[in-house]
XYZ file of C-alpha atoms in Angstrom:
689
model
C 69.534 144.025 85.099
C 73.137 145.058 84.259
C 75.769 142.270 84.579
C 78.675 144.728 85.418
C 79.620 142.585 88.473
C 80.744 139.948 85.970
C 83.067 142.286 84.025
C 86.173 141.292 85.938
C 85.796 137.571 85.239
C 87.482 135.695 82.483
C 85.342 133.537 80.071
C 85.666 130.226 82.019
C 84.943 131.859 85.352
C 81.912 133.655 83.910
C 80.617 130.373 82.488
C 80.977 128.885 85.975
C 79.228 131.796 87.684
C 76.152 131.994 85.380
C 75.610 128.121 84.974
C 71.968 127.439 85.534
C 71.117 130.939 86.660
C 68.428 132.841 84.763
C 66.151 131.779 81.902
C 68.834 131.952 79.281
C 71.678 130.334 81.075
C 73.141 127.167 79.831
C 73.310 123.941 81.900
C 69.852 124.088 83.591
C 69.800 123.724 87.464
C 71.646 120.413 87.462
C 74.760 119.621 89.482
C 77.902 121.534 88.604
C 81.611 120.772 89.206
C 84.026 123.533 88.966
C 87.525 122.259 88.597
C 89.664 125.244 89.827
C 93.399 124.962 89.192
C 95.833 126.487 91.567
C 95.812 130.282 91.371
C 92.847 130.342 89.112
C 90.693 132.634 91.218
C 88.480 129.884 92.808
C 87.343 131.970 95.881
C 86.449 134.854 93.621
C 84.510 132.580 91.285
C 82.517 131.027 94.023
C 81.751 134.353 95.713
C 80.463 135.707 92.323
C 78.296 132.711 91.816
C 76.691 133.164 95.197
C 76.155 136.903 94.459
C 74.881 136.190 91.022
C 72.226 133.830 92.528
C 71.133 136.568 94.971
C 71.066 139.329 92.258
C 68.921 137.039 90.192
C 66.264 136.517 92.691
C 67.424 133.554 94.835
C 66.567 133.785 98.582
C 69.728 134.051 100.493
C 68.055 132.288 103.415
C 67.739 129.213 101.161
C 71.473 129.182 100.117
C 73.711 126.749 101.962
C 77.456 127.523 101.565
C 79.980 125.291 103.122
C 83.667 125.854 103.481
C 86.462 124.263 105.554
C 87.001 127.114 108.010
C 85.005 129.776 109.644
C 87.361 132.383 108.405
C 86.949 131.229 104.836
C 83.126 131.395 105.257
C 83.347 134.880 106.684
C 85.648 136.068 103.840
C 83.221 134.476 101.351
C 80.279 136.334 102.793
C 82.181 139.603 102.782
C 83.067 139.178 99.052
C 79.442 138.404 98.188
C 78.318 141.588 99.899
C 81.086 143.700 98.044
C 79.933 142.276 94.756
C 76.239 142.762 95.373
C 77.019 146.305 96.479
C 78.187 147.245 93.020
C 74.624 146.671 91.687
C 72.335 147.368 94.702
C 74.359 149.887 96.674
C 73.658 150.002 100.382
C 70.626 147.791 99.891
C 72.945 144.912 99.397
C 73.611 144.586 103.085
C 69.854 143.645 103.672
C 70.152 140.629 101.311
C 73.585 139.464 102.230
C 72.824 139.558 105.997
C 70.283 136.968 105.283
C 73.061 134.570 104.041
C 72.927 132.946 107.337
C 73.699 129.382 106.252
C 77.351 130.017 105.399
C 79.839 128.058 107.603
C 81.869 124.866 107.899
C 80.535 121.335 107.493
C 80.660 120.808 111.365
C 79.168 124.152 112.190
C 76.218 123.628 109.783
C 75.866 120.115 111.100
C 75.404 121.360 114.657
C 72.702 123.642 113.615
C 70.854 121.111 111.678
C 71.099 118.598 114.685
C 69.671 121.040 117.056
C 66.824 121.868 114.729
C 65.920 118.155 114.346
C 67.074 116.994 117.738
C 63.613 115.838 118.932
C 62.850 114.028 115.666
C 66.016 111.938 116.068
C 65.933 111.327 119.735
C 68.613 113.820 120.780
C 68.376 116.348 123.533
C 68.788 119.748 121.849
C 70.805 120.967 124.732
C 73.768 118.627 123.840
C 77.186 119.876 124.390
C 80.185 119.480 121.951
C 83.557 117.935 122.991
C 86.717 119.148 121.427
C 89.530 116.642 120.445
C 91.185 117.008 123.945
C 87.931 116.341 125.770
C 87.034 113.438 123.577
C 90.505 111.957 124.075
C 90.124 112.307 127.924
C 86.686 110.624 127.726
C 88.142 107.779 125.587
C 90.871 107.391 128.330
C 88.252 107.095 131.075
C 86.731 104.291 129.104
C 90.082 102.652 128.599
C 90.541 102.748 132.415
C 87.051 101.422 133.085
C 87.534 98.443 130.801
C 90.976 97.657 132.239
C 92.681 98.306 128.899
C 95.169 100.745 130.409
C 96.716 97.902 132.503
C 97.244 95.246 129.893
C 100.418 93.246 129.978
C 101.354 94.268 126.487
C 101.013 97.874 125.305
C 97.450 98.996 124.368
C 97.073 102.009 122.132
C 97.074 105.372 123.852
C 93.948 107.512 124.133
C 95.080 109.680 121.157
C 95.608 106.703 118.935
C 92.265 105.121 119.981
C 90.437 108.454 119.159
C 92.251 108.760 115.763
C 91.224 105.123 114.839
C 87.641 105.802 115.818
C 87.553 108.948 113.850
C 89.019 107.438 110.760
C 86.497 104.614 110.824
C 83.626 107.013 111.171
C 84.593 109.633 108.625
C 85.757 107.193 105.974
C 82.753 104.895 106.382
C 85.145 102.034 106.665
C 85.013 98.991 109.044
C 87.300 98.826 111.968
C 88.996 95.848 110.548
C 89.872 97.777 107.266
C 91.091 100.840 109.118
C 93.409 98.767 111.376
C 94.779 96.863 108.367
C 95.490 99.891 106.172
C 96.284 102.683 108.588
C 97.045 101.172 112.047
C 98.526 97.779 111.448
C 100.396 97.647 114.778
C 97.001 97.835 116.540
C 95.407 95.001 114.671
C 95.710 92.527 117.467
C 93.528 94.729 119.555
C 90.451 94.754 117.206
C 88.141 92.983 119.729
C 89.173 95.267 122.470
C 88.960 98.452 120.443
C 85.447 97.570 119.266
C 84.351 97.198 122.884
C 86.085 100.419 123.797
C 84.370 102.302 121.007
C 81.012 100.942 122.108
C 81.609 102.091 125.577
C 82.760 105.514 124.349
C 79.567 105.997 122.349
C 77.373 104.905 125.326
C 79.240 107.288 127.572
C 78.678 110.210 125.297
C 75.048 109.424 124.910
C 74.569 109.135 128.693
C 76.351 112.511 129.184
C 74.513 114.084 126.257
C 77.643 115.081 124.517
C 78.745 114.867 120.859
C 82.317 114.860 119.671
C 83.574 116.532 116.537
C 82.953 113.470 114.393
C 79.410 113.143 115.702
C 78.418 116.329 114.046
C 78.788 114.644 110.692
C 77.919 111.173 111.682
C 74.578 112.157 113.314
C 73.789 114.399 110.311
C 74.492 111.529 107.867
C 72.346 109.219 109.909
C 69.540 111.819 110.014
C 69.476 112.221 106.247
C 69.669 108.444 105.743
C 65.993 108.511 106.469
C 64.302 109.553 103.009
C 61.617 111.849 104.579
C 64.102 113.762 106.821
C 66.510 113.965 103.909
C 63.882 115.475 101.612
C 62.739 117.959 104.366
C 66.327 119.061 105.182
C 67.317 119.128 101.494
C 64.149 121.016 100.630
C 65.178 123.887 102.941
C 67.875 124.916 100.431
C 67.525 125.840 96.775
C 71.196 126.006 96.282
C 73.927 124.134 97.980
C 77.622 125.244 97.308
C 80.736 123.441 98.652
C 84.310 124.759 98.547
C 87.386 122.601 98.532
C 85.475 119.426 97.591
C 88.591 117.437 97.043
C 89.098 117.555 100.814
C 85.814 116.055 101.721
C 85.469 112.516 103.288
C 82.953 109.837 102.380
C 80.622 110.912 105.233
C 80.409 114.490 103.893
C 79.747 113.208 100.437
C 77.019 110.891 101.698
C 75.372 113.954 103.399
C 75.294 115.899 100.177
C 73.923 113.140 97.916
C 71.265 112.359 100.450
C 70.147 116.047 100.592
C 70.354 116.524 96.805
C 70.065 113.163 95.295
C 69.346 114.497 91.841
C 72.007 117.156 92.242
C 69.500 119.984 91.512
C 71.079 123.301 92.793
C 74.316 121.626 93.815
C 77.733 123.134 92.997
C 81.035 121.876 94.178
C 84.302 123.508 93.655
C 87.811 121.946 93.997
C 90.869 120.613 92.305
C 91.793 116.874 92.249
C 95.387 117.799 91.839
C 95.497 119.346 95.258
C 93.821 116.435 97.176
C 96.511 115.914 99.933
C 94.573 115.277 103.078
C 93.968 111.443 103.051
C 95.420 111.342 106.653
C 92.123 113.112 107.672
C 90.023 110.499 105.807
C 89.558 112.878 102.790
C 89.304 110.968 99.587
C 90.086 112.031 96.134
C 87.331 109.655 94.827
C 84.660 112.171 95.912
C 85.695 114.718 93.314
C 86.722 112.259 90.578
C 83.512 110.370 90.810
C 81.188 113.406 91.363
C 80.074 113.814 87.717
C 79.019 110.116 87.386
C 77.100 110.254 90.658
C 74.121 111.778 88.983
C 71.939 111.013 85.866
C 72.454 112.962 83.767
C 76.051 113.474 84.821
C 77.062 116.739 86.349
C 78.449 119.561 84.106
C 82.119 120.382 84.423
C 83.737 123.799 84.031
C 87.477 123.973 84.220
C 89.398 127.116 85.395
C 92.897 126.743 84.050
C 94.122 130.342 83.750
C 96.541 130.973 86.587
C 96.969 134.473 87.976
C 99.783 133.519 90.396
C 102.783 131.982 88.793
C 105.007 132.518 85.824
C 104.719 130.268 82.701
C 107.985 128.422 83.404
C 106.795 127.512 86.856
C 103.444 126.299 85.551
C 105.150 124.298 82.773
C 107.227 122.416 85.317
C 104.132 121.851 87.631
C 101.991 120.803 84.678
C 104.729 118.250 83.788
C 104.725 116.784 87.307
C 101.001 116.417 87.545
C 100.631 115.212 83.903
C 102.190 111.866 84.981
C 99.321 111.245 87.555
C 97.426 108.013 86.874
C 93.999 109.489 87.145
C 92.998 113.164 86.960
C 90.746 115.693 85.308
C 92.816 116.967 82.405
C 93.915 120.618 82.634
C 97.091 122.457 81.944
C 97.450 125.690 83.848
C 98.541 128.669 81.692
C 99.136 132.339 82.345
C 100.067 135.612 80.582
C 102.932 136.105 83.057
C 105.929 135.281 80.977
C 109.506 134.923 82.271
C 112.871 133.653 81.173
C 113.565 132.168 84.612
C 112.930 128.387 84.842
C 112.549 126.699 88.276
C 115.928 125.740 89.701
C 116.772 122.176 90.532
C 119.720 122.437 92.763
C 121.871 119.471 93.880
C 123.700 119.972 97.066
C 126.065 117.708 99.136
C 123.923 117.241 102.151
C 121.328 118.814 104.406
C 123.840 121.359 105.883
C 124.710 122.555 102.424
C 121.118 122.653 101.627
C 120.510 124.982 104.564
C 123.506 127.159 103.588
C 122.320 127.430 99.980
C 118.766 128.465 100.887
C 120.040 131.109 103.512
C 122.365 132.503 100.887
C 119.608 132.830 98.308
C 117.198 134.417 100.809
C 119.755 136.958 101.799
C 120.494 137.756 98.115
C 116.708 138.146 97.447
C 116.510 140.546 100.427
C 119.398 142.565 99.136
C 117.461 142.965 95.919
C 114.479 144.237 97.816
C 112.420 141.112 98.301
C 111.011 140.977 101.836
C 111.424 138.043 103.901
C 107.622 137.614 104.299
C 107.491 137.281 100.464
C 109.740 134.172 100.713
C 108.851 130.712 101.993
C 110.615 127.346 102.583
C 108.341 124.332 102.255
C 108.903 120.751 103.367
C 107.217 117.398 103.433
C 107.579 116.775 107.254
C 108.089 119.233 110.053
C 111.328 117.661 111.166
C 112.956 118.264 107.823
C 113.523 121.884 108.564
C 115.733 121.149 111.669
C 119.209 122.059 110.123
C 117.704 125.074 108.406
C 116.236 126.394 111.566
C 119.610 126.280 113.275
C 121.286 127.955 110.447
C 118.658 130.715 110.183
C 119.043 131.346 114.020
C 122.768 131.436 113.756
C 122.503 134.107 110.981
C 119.950 135.962 112.969
C 117.184 135.709 110.334
C 113.778 135.712 111.928
C 111.271 133.198 110.846
C 107.777 131.796 111.673
C 107.077 128.116 111.328
C 103.686 126.634 110.398
C 102.652 123.022 110.579
C 103.806 120.812 113.381
C 105.953 121.744 116.348
C 109.176 123.581 115.921
C 111.984 121.149 115.815
C 113.472 121.852 119.318
C 110.009 122.015 120.869
C 109.013 118.403 120.048
C 108.683 116.315 123.253
C 111.093 113.695 122.119
C 113.822 116.246 121.181
C 113.345 117.984 124.512
C 113.691 114.649 126.277
C 117.018 113.914 124.631
C 118.249 117.439 125.369
C 117.217 116.946 128.995
C 119.528 113.944 129.120
C 122.386 115.989 127.880
C 121.692 118.845 130.186
C 121.390 116.575 133.252
C 124.665 114.820 132.379
C 126.198 118.386 131.988
C 124.739 119.708 135.279
C 123.192 117.076 137.538
C 121.778 119.976 139.782
C 119.616 121.053 136.826
C 116.308 120.015 138.424
C 114.144 120.956 135.321
C 116.141 118.596 133.207
C 116.226 115.890 135.898
C 112.494 116.231 136.616
C 111.678 115.820 133.010
C 114.118 112.981 132.493
C 113.200 110.824 135.525
C 109.475 110.796 134.675
C 110.362 108.982 131.488
C 111.103 105.857 133.684
C 108.356 103.453 134.650
C 107.095 103.913 138.271
C 108.445 107.452 138.712
C 106.016 110.253 138.902
C 106.336 113.877 139.825
C 106.538 113.252 143.612
C 109.244 110.474 143.344
C 111.297 112.548 140.901
C 111.266 115.588 143.252
C 112.373 113.385 146.203
C 115.292 111.927 144.336
C 116.356 115.312 143.111
C 116.281 116.702 146.563
C 118.164 113.783 147.964
C 121.131 114.270 145.556
C 121.045 118.102 145.624
C 123.554 118.473 148.495
C 125.852 115.544 147.580
C 129.213 116.611 146.190
C 128.938 113.833 143.506
C 125.276 113.920 142.504
C 125.610 111.433 139.591
C 127.342 108.940 141.858
C 124.688 109.357 144.461
C 121.966 108.440 141.986
C 123.160 104.822 142.199
C 122.366 104.693 145.903
C 118.910 106.307 145.816
C 116.080 103.910 146.573
C 113.609 103.642 143.747
C 110.171 102.136 143.271
C 110.161 98.374 142.497
C 108.400 98.956 139.168
C 111.361 100.913 137.882
C 113.498 97.735 138.114
C 116.482 97.519 135.751
C 115.563 100.724 134.063
C 117.051 102.627 136.936
C 120.453 101.073 136.533
C 120.500 101.680 132.817
C 119.549 105.365 133.540
C 122.501 105.838 136.020
C 124.851 104.001 133.502
C 123.895 106.306 130.739
C 124.508 109.498 132.872
C 127.743 108.067 134.227
C 129.191 107.231 130.828
C 128.291 110.763 129.614
C 129.641 112.331 132.747
C 133.116 110.677 132.260
C 133.262 111.950 128.648
C 134.750 108.681 127.447
C 132.792 108.595 124.314
C 133.783 112.171 123.236
C 131.466 114.497 121.374
C 129.202 113.944 119.503
C 129.508 110.295 120.681
C 127.719 111.253 123.912
C 124.497 112.045 122.137
C 124.608 108.590 120.615
C 124.839 107.164 124.260
C 121.735 109.172 125.212
C 119.821 108.186 122.204
C 120.443 104.458 122.589
C 119.283 104.795 126.213
C 116.194 106.811 125.231
C 114.892 104.766 122.231
C 113.294 101.877 124.332
C 111.360 104.528 126.176
C 110.424 106.224 123.020
C 108.989 102.939 121.802
C 107.066 102.612 124.985
C 105.698 106.094 125.229
C 105.062 107.034 121.537
C 103.221 105.033 118.963
C 104.782 107.025 116.064
C 108.266 106.087 117.462
C 109.902 105.429 114.135
C 109.142 108.946 112.896
C 110.443 110.454 116.148
C 113.574 108.408 115.959
C 114.358 109.963 112.585
C 114.155 113.322 114.376
C 116.691 112.200 117.004
C 119.118 111.171 114.241
C 118.562 114.617 112.746
C 119.450 116.163 116.130
C 122.621 114.064 116.189
C 123.707 115.514 112.719
C 123.062 119.072 114.024
C 125.093 118.318 117.223
C 128.090 117.084 115.079
C 128.527 120.725 113.900
C 129.388 121.848 117.435
C 132.753 121.163 119.139
C 131.495 120.004 122.519
C 128.331 119.126 124.495
C 128.780 122.383 126.478
C 128.894 124.517 123.445
C 126.066 122.677 121.730
C 123.833 123.171 124.810
C 124.902 126.678 125.438
C 124.295 127.978 121.935
C 120.838 126.333 121.738
C 119.887 127.640 125.139
C 121.103 131.206 124.642
C 119.664 131.596 121.066
C 117.219 128.697 120.328
C 115.104 128.659 117.201
C 112.029 129.148 119.352
C 113.297 132.616 120.181
C 112.815 133.612 116.528
C 109.859 131.498 115.548
C 107.190 132.044 118.162
C 103.905 131.981 116.388
C 102.294 133.998 119.217
C 104.020 137.202 118.101
C 106.318 138.730 115.423
C 109.770 137.161 115.772
C 112.351 139.307 117.473
C 109.770 142.175 117.324
C 110.742 142.393 113.703
C 108.329 143.578 111.034
C 109.834 141.049 108.559
C 110.266 137.385 108.773
C 110.795 134.266 106.757
C 108.002 131.643 106.380
C 108.733 127.996 107.077
C 105.876 125.651 106.401
C 104.921 122.079 105.789
C 103.342 121.766 102.335
C 100.046 120.652 103.953
C 99.944 124.024 105.853
C 100.949 125.906 102.862
C 97.948 125.015 100.736
C 96.031 128.006 99.683
C 99.023 130.358 100.198
C 101.480 132.013 97.822
C 104.860 133.683 97.916
C 107.071 135.397 95.399
C 109.914 133.115 96.064
C 109.595 129.449 97.242
C 112.083 126.886 98.269
C 111.274 123.254 98.609
C 113.440 121.100 100.732
C 114.559 117.561 100.166
C 113.236 116.717 96.789
C 114.441 113.169 96.912
C 112.910 109.826 97.175
C 112.407 108.997 100.832
C 111.180 112.571 101.563
C 109.045 113.407 98.557
C 107.550 110.755 98.367
C 107.954 110.063 102.061
C 109.332 106.536 102.675
C 106.252 106.100 104.988
C 103.852 106.685 102.090
C 104.852 104.469 99.331
C 102.841 101.300 100.252
C 100.202 101.720 97.803
C 99.760 103.446 94.470
C 97.078 105.828 95.951
C 99.645 106.880 98.586
C 102.337 107.515 95.927
C 99.891 109.555 93.884
C 99.046 111.701 96.809
C 102.760 112.425 97.372
C 102.954 113.516 93.703
C 100.093 115.969 94.364
C 101.984 117.240 97.406
C 104.980 118.208 95.325
C 102.631 119.764 92.839
C 100.942 121.847 95.543
C 104.322 123.020 96.858
C 105.446 124.152 93.273
C 102.249 126.129 92.576
C 102.791 128.207 95.701
C 105.496 130.130 93.822
C 104.753 133.386 91.990
C 108.080 134.420 90.506
C 110.882 132.068 91.773
C 110.925 128.426 92.563
C 113.946 126.393 93.964
C 113.869 122.627 94.514
C 116.937 121.393 96.407
C 118.245 117.820 96.126
C 120.611 116.769 98.919
C 122.954 114.014 97.661
C 123.369 112.249 101.001
C 121.765 112.074 104.415
C 123.129 111.293 107.857
C 121.883 107.906 109.134
C 122.583 105.298 111.736
C 122.187 101.628 112.460
C 124.516 100.442 109.750
C 127.234 97.886 110.371
C 130.680 98.775 111.763
C 132.180 99.073 108.362
C 129.282 101.116 106.950
C 129.236 104.880 106.215
C 127.288 107.305 108.389
C 125.530 108.554 105.303
C 123.280 107.149 102.707
C 122.956 108.559 99.187
C 119.566 109.835 97.947
C 118.030 109.907 94.444
C 116.151 112.736 92.868
C 112.468 112.366 93.585
C 110.772 110.029 91.178
C 108.260 112.733 90.317
C 110.885 114.602 88.333
C 112.120 112.044 85.858
C 114.651 112.769 83.176
C 111.960 113.667 80.728
C 110.978 116.609 82.829
C 114.459 118.132 83.344
C 113.902 120.366 80.321
C 111.575 122.380 82.425
C 114.174 123.105 85.083
C 117.497 124.834 85.336
C 119.724 122.215 86.882
C 122.889 123.087 88.812
C 125.039 122.112 91.728
C 125.975 124.175 94.678
C 128.450 125.367 95.698
C 130.270 125.863 92.285
C 133.770 124.493 92.428
C 136.256 127.336 91.831
C 139.394 126.457 89.723
C 142.787 127.179 91.389
C 144.475 130.245 90.073
C 148.016 129.678 88.424
C 150.739 129.702 91.032
C 148.408 129.096 94.005
C 150.169 127.792 97.008
C 149.750 124.172 97.870
C 147.401 124.078 100.913
C 149.595 121.268 102.371
C 152.863 123.402 102.339
C 154.049 124.199 105.965
C 154.529 127.914 106.375
C 155.168 128.096 110.076
C 156.320 125.237 112.369
C 154.239 126.161 115.407
C 155.334 122.986 117.162
C 158.912 123.850 117.011
C 158.038 127.284 118.636
C 156.079 125.549 121.387
C 159.052 123.306 122.110
C 161.355 126.318 122.051
C 159.483 127.945 124.867
C 161.063 125.489 127.300
C 164.493 124.963 125.861
């Protein structure tokens, strides 16, 4: 048989594709680990391996292909058919249509569980809860056990579900999960254990499985040697994509089904393992070769087809400093004289200005907005940039997290400002009042109706009868609105009054309050760029960032728009020009992710992932100072930031370092800016003389 379908592959890709396939292939049919560097053609290589199996006689019905999204599985199947069609023509569809076991881990798990439901005591007619359904059921159990009425705050339904999910997927005890990931919930361990037991019992009584159960039940099923051998025996070849993003439960399933590793291929890149918050562990891919005897063969794909060599040199330098990794240095034939730019700016406002200027310059040179992306560690980091893009009328789409002004806590604070500005704004008042204990929709509506006709609605609030549970919170609420209504603090001091009032409620309502507080500080910085509360609210209302970044449609009905994305959401993507925000300690790495060496190393990989999204141009910006709060009366309102520790002085050779804006020297004879050219004050006095 001709091997023309392999002609487009490079040597390393071809080695990975033919490994263990055919009588003359090297490596036998033992386990194979393909380390696929960023931009190295991973998907193409895996699709060719599946096609090569089929073209060499493998039964497609006995091939199990697992990816991390249904879209990826569908795309992989289409690629396999296109490759097979080169050899078999139209007959290829008959074989590739039989590739029915291609899907996500959870989708495959659901099929396996229905097939073996009776053997494991499960009704095959079970239904599957999504995350929201699961959280609601968890909440019902909280109420039934009386945990929602505890004197001290018990974790919310979402947090309870997250704790449960992490313990299940990481195969870690509840004690350890609480200690490492949810320390503020540690005092509730006994109650949480009882809650989870009730939750499991309720699911079983209702014949439902949640998202995690699809893996957990599958893992428990293959823990029985006979069932494991039977299920594993259904597949001659098992191929897994993005193996660096698997959790311990998924690894347990694979090793149980294929304990000797025969016919097992996993593909991934340890340098792109960035999803530990989903219980994924880098140990799965690092320890994979030694999990078998003899160890798995390793093929490394290090030729990059995406980026220029200077970009790869800088990215290689960053990841070379990792404590543990599979050694590889990405290389490419795409040469360039342009090194990545490491740009120091004064603050986040200047950072936004710099990026917008560069984006517009790129567009003038013919680079579409869609070929440019701005990446950031956390969704809130893009707040000032979103405002500047909106002001400049540059359309954008944001991926990863809520848009800054759509976040609940930001909308809450804006509601306080709007209600102080216009006490007859029922939408703002309705949202605001329900933040108070004891006030629900009906009570809020009655209060708003009661003050609607009063000529002094803010003053009338003090006289309105409120539920006993509201207590002193009502007085503080009225005082906050009164202080802002009188305008004594000035602008932007009024937003500080609202924030100080809101923060205790933020602590009560949200368990990630510290992160949300940082967003509110960010909002205060944005507000300081406007002359008054009225102007701030008016401009955000008439032309909010949401108007140009709605993911449901093309922004402003424009065919071209800029991409904003968290680094996590950008994985697997590429753009011609990439900007990475806030490359400073405290942002990358996040100050919330430096507690352990493992956390710091994952932050390093995040920066590496961001850098390797760029094809032609890469800009890393370094703000010198950040707006802050909570310092003593003599303190500054800014703190100074250091360049990220992941780019030490030894790596600066790979970057073109600069500061922006560039100071312009004064021309000889330039007028002193302090010289008075016109005495306007004298003219004003003269009008009445």
